mmCIF file of C-alpha atoms in Angstrom:
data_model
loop_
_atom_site.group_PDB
_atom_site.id
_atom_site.type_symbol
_atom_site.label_atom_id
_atom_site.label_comp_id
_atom_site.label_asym_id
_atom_site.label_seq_id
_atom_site.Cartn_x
_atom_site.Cartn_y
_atom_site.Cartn_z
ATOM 1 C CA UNK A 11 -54.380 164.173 -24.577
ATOM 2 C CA UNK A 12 -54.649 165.079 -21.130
ATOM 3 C CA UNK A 13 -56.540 162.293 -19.883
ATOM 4 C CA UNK A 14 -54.393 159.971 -21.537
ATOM 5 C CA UNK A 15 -51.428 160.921 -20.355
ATOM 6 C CA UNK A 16 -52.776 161.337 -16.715
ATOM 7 C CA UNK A 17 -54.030 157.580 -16.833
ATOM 8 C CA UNK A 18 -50.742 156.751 -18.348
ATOM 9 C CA UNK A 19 -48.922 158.086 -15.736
ATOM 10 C CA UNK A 20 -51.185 156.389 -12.944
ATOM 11 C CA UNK A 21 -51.274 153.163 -14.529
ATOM 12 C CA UNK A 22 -47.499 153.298 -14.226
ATOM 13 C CA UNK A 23 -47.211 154.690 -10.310
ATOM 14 C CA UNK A 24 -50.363 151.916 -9.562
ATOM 15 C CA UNK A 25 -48.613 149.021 -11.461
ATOM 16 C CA UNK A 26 -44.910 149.865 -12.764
ATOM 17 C CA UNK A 27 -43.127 150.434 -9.611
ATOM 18 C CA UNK A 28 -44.670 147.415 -7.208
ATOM 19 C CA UNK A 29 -42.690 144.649 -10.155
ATOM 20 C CA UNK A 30 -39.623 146.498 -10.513
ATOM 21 C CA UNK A 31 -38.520 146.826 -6.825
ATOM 22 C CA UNK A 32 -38.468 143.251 -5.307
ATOM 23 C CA UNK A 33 -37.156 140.095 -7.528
ATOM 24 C CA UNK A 34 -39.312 137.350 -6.943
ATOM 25 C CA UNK A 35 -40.369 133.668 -7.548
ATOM 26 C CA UNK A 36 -41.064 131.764 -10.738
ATOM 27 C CA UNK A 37 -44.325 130.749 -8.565
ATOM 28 C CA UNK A 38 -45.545 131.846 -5.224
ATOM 29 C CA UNK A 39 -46.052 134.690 -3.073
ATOM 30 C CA UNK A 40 -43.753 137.681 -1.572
ATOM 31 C CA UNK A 41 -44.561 140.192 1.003
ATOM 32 C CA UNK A 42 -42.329 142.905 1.882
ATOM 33 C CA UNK A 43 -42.503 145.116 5.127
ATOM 34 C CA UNK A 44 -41.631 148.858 5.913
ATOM 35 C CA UNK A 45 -39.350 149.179 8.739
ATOM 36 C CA UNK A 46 -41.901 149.879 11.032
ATOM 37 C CA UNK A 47 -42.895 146.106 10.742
ATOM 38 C CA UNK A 48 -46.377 146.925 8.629
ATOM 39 C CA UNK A 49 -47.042 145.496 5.524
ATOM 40 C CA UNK A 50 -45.553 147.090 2.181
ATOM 41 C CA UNK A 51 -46.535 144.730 -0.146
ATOM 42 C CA UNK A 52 -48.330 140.953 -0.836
ATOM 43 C CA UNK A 53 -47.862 139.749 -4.285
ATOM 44 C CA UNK A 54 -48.069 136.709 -6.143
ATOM 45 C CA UNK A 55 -46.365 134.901 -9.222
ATOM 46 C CA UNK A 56 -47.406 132.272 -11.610
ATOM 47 C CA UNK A 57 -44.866 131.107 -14.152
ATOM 48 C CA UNK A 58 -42.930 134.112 -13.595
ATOM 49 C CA UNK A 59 -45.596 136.261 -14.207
ATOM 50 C CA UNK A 60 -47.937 138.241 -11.513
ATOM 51 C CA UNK A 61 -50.774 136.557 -10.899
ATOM 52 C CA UNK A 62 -53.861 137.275 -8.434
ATOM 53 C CA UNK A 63 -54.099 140.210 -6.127
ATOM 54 C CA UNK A 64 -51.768 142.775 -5.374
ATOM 55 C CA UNK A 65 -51.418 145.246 -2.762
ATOM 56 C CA UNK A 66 -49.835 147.740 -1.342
ATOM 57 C CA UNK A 67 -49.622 149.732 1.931
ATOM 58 C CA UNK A 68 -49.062 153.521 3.156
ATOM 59 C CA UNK A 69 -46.737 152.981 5.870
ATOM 60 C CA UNK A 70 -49.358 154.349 7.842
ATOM 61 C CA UNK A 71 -51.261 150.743 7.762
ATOM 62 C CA UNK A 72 -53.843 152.208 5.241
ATOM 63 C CA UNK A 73 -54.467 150.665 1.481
ATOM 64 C CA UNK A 74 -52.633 152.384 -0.923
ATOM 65 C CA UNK A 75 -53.388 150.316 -4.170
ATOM 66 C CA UNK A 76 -54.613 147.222 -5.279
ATOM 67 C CA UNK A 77 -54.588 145.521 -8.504
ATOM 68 C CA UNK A 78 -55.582 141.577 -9.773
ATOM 69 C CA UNK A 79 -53.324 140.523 -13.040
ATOM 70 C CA UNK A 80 -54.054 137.417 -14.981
ATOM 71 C CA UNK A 81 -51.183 135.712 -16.609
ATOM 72 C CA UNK A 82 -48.918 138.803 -15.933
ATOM 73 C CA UNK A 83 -51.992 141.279 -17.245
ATOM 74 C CA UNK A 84 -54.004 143.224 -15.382
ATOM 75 C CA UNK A 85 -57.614 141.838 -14.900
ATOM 76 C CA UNK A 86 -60.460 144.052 -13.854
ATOM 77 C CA UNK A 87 -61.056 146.926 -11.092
ATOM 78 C CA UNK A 88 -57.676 148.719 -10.088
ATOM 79 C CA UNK A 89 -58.167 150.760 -6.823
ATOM 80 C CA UNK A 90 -55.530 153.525 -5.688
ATOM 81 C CA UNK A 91 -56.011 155.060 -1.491
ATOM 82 C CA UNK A 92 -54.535 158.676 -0.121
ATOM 83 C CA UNK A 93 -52.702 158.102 2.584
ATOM 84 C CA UNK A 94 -55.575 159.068 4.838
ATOM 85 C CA UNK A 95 -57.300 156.368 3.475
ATOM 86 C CA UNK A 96 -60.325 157.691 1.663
ATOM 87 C CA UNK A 97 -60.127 156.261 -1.847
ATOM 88 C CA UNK A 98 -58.214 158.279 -5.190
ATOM 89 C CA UNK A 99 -59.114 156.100 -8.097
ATOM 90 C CA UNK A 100 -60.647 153.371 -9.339
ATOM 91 C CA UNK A 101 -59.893 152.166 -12.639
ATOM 92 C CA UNK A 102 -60.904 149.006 -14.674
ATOM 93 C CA UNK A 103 -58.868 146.991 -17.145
ATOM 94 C CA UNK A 104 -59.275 144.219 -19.727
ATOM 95 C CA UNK A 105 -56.172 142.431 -21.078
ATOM 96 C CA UNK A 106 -54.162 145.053 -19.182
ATOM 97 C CA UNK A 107 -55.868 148.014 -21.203
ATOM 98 C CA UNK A 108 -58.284 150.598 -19.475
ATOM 99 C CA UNK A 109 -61.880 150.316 -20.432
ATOM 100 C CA UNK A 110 -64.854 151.212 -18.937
ATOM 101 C CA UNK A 111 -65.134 154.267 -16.292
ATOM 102 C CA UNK A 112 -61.884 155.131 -14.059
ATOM 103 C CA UNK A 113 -63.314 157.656 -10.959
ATOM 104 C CA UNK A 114 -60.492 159.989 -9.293
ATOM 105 C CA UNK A 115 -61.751 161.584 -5.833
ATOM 106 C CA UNK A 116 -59.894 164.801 -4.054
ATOM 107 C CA UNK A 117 -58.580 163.729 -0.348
ATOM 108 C CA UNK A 118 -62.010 164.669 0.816
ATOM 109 C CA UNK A 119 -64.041 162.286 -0.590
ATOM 110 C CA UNK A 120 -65.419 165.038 -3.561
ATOM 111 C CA UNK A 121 -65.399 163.667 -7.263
ATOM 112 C CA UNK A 122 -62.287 164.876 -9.386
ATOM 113 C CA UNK A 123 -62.853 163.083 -12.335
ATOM 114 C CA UNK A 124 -65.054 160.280 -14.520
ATOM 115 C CA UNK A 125 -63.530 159.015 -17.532
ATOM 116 C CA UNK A 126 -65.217 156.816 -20.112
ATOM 117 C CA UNK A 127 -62.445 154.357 -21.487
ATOM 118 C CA UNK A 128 -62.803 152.264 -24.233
ATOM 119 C CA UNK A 129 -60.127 150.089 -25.363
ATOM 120 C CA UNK A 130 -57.495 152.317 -23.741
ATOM 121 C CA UNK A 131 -58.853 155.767 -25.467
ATOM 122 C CA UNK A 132 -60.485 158.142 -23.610
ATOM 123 C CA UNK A 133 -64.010 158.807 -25.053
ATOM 124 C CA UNK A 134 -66.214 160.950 -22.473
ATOM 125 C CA UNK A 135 -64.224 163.542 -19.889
ATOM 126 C CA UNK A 136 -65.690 164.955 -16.994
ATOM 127 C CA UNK A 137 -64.197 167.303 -14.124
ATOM 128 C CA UNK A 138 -64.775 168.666 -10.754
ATOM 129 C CA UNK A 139 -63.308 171.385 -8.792
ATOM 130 C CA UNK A 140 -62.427 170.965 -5.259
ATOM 131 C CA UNK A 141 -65.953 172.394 -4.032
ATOM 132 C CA UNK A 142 -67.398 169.738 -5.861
ATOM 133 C CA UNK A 143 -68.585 172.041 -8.861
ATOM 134 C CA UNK A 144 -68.397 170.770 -12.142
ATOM 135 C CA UNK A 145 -65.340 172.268 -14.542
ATOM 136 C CA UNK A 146 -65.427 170.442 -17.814
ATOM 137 C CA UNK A 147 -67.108 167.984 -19.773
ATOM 138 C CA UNK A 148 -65.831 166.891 -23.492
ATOM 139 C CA UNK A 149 -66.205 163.592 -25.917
ATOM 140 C CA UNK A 150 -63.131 162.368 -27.931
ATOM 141 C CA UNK A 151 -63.204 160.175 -30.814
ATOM 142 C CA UNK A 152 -59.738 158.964 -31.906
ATOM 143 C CA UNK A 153 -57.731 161.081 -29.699
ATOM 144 C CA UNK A 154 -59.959 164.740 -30.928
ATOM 145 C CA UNK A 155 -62.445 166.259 -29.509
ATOM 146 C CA UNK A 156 -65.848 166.043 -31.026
ATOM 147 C CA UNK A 157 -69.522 167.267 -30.523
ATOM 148 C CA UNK A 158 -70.388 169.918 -27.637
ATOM 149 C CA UNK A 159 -67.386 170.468 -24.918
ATOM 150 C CA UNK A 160 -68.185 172.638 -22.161
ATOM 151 C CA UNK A 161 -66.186 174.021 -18.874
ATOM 152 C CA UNK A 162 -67.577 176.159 -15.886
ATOM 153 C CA UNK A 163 -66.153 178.829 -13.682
ATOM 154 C CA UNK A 164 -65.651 177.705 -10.152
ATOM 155 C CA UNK A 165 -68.492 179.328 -8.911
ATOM 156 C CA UNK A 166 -70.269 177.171 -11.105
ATOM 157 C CA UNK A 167 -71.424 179.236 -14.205
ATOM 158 C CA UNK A 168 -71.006 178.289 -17.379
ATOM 159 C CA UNK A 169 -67.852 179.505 -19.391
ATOM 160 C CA UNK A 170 -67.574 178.106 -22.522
ATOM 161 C CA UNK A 171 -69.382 175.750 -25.106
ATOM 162 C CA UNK A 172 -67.418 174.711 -27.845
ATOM 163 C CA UNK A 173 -68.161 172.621 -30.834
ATOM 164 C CA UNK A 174 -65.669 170.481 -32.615
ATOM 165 C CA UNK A 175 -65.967 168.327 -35.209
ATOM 166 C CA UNK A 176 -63.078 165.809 -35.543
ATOM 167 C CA UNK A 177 -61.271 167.886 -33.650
ATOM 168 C CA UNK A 178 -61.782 170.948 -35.212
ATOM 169 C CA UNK A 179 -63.331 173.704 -33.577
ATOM 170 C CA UNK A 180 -66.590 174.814 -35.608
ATOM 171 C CA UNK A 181 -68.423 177.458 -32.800
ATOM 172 C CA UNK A 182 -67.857 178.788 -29.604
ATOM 173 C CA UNK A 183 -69.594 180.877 -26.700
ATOM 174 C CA UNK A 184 -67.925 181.781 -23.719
ATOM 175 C CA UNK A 185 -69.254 183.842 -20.413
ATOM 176 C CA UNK A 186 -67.709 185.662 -17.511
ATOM 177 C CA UNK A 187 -68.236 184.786 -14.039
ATOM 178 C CA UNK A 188 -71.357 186.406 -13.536
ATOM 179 C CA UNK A 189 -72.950 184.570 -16.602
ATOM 180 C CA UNK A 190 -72.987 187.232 -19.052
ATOM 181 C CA UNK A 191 -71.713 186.441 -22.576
ATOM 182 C CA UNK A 192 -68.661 187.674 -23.508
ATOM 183 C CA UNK A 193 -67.818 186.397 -27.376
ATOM 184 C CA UNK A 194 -68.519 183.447 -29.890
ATOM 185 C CA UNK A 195 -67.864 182.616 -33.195
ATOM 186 C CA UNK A 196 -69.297 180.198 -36.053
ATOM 187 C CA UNK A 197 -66.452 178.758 -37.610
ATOM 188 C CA UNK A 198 -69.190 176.886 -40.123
ATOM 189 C CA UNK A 199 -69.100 176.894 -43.865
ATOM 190 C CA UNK A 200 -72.583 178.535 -44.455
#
């Protein structure tokens, strides 16, 4: 649930807010400006509808997202920029649905997350921490967790493996910091 509201949220800050601030033409292009005469925005409009590449600007001059629709749906790789430009995502779409693997990147360049979309449902999680250690990694299969799920301190040792099936949590381990275990259970009906 998470991821899915996270991507949610980013597919509406990447796509939402470029269409509902400017009206624009049945057909053709618009470009907008920041007060400091740099580009804001290019966008274009078939029929009514977006159509072809979009971007956007940090008023700093740097990228801050880019996105190609199709008939008023988005088409392929989405890409999002910090303001320093150093990229912060990178999603694709088909028939304006995520699928495939959106990457999210900390300011400095480290991974943050991969997500495996299919069809708009998440399907394989993973996560970083800011030193670049990995944190979680989990499947979902119609919005529940399933099969092995595990997270790591942020030193890097393993804390927890956890087994779910449809959602259900059937065993655990989990270990402190220094990698000694600490508890499990077997939630199986042996």
């Amino acid at each position: 649930m998470f991821a899915k509201t996270f991507l949610t949220a980013a597919a509406i800050l990447c796509c939402g807010s470029v269409w509902a601030q400017s009206t624009h033409p049945d057909n053709g292009n618009i470009v907008q400006h920041y007060p400091n005469g740099s580009k804001k925005l290019t966008a274009s409009f078939k029929n009514g509808q977006p159509d072809g590449t979009w971007t956007r600007w940090h008023d700093n001059g740097n990228k801050s997202e880019e996105l190609v629709y199709r008939e008023g749906k988005i088409e392929g790789k989405g890409t999002m920029w910090y303001r320093n430009g150093s990229k912060r995502s990178e999603k694709y779409f088909e028939n304006n649905v995520e699928h495939g693997t959106s990457r999210a990147w900390y300011p400095n360049g480290g991974k943050q997350q991969e997500i495996e979309m299919r069809h708009g449902e998440p399907v394989n999680i993973i996560t970083w921490n800011a030193n670049g250690n990995l944190t979680a990694e989990f499947h979902v299969t119609d919005g529940k967790r399933t099969g092995m799920s595990m997270a790591w301190h942020n030193n890097g040792n393993k804390r927890s493996e956890r087994v779910y099936v449809e959602g259900v949590l059937v065993s655990e381990q989990s270990w402190d910091e220094q990698g000694n275990p600490i508890g499990g259970q077997n939630n199986d009906d042996e």
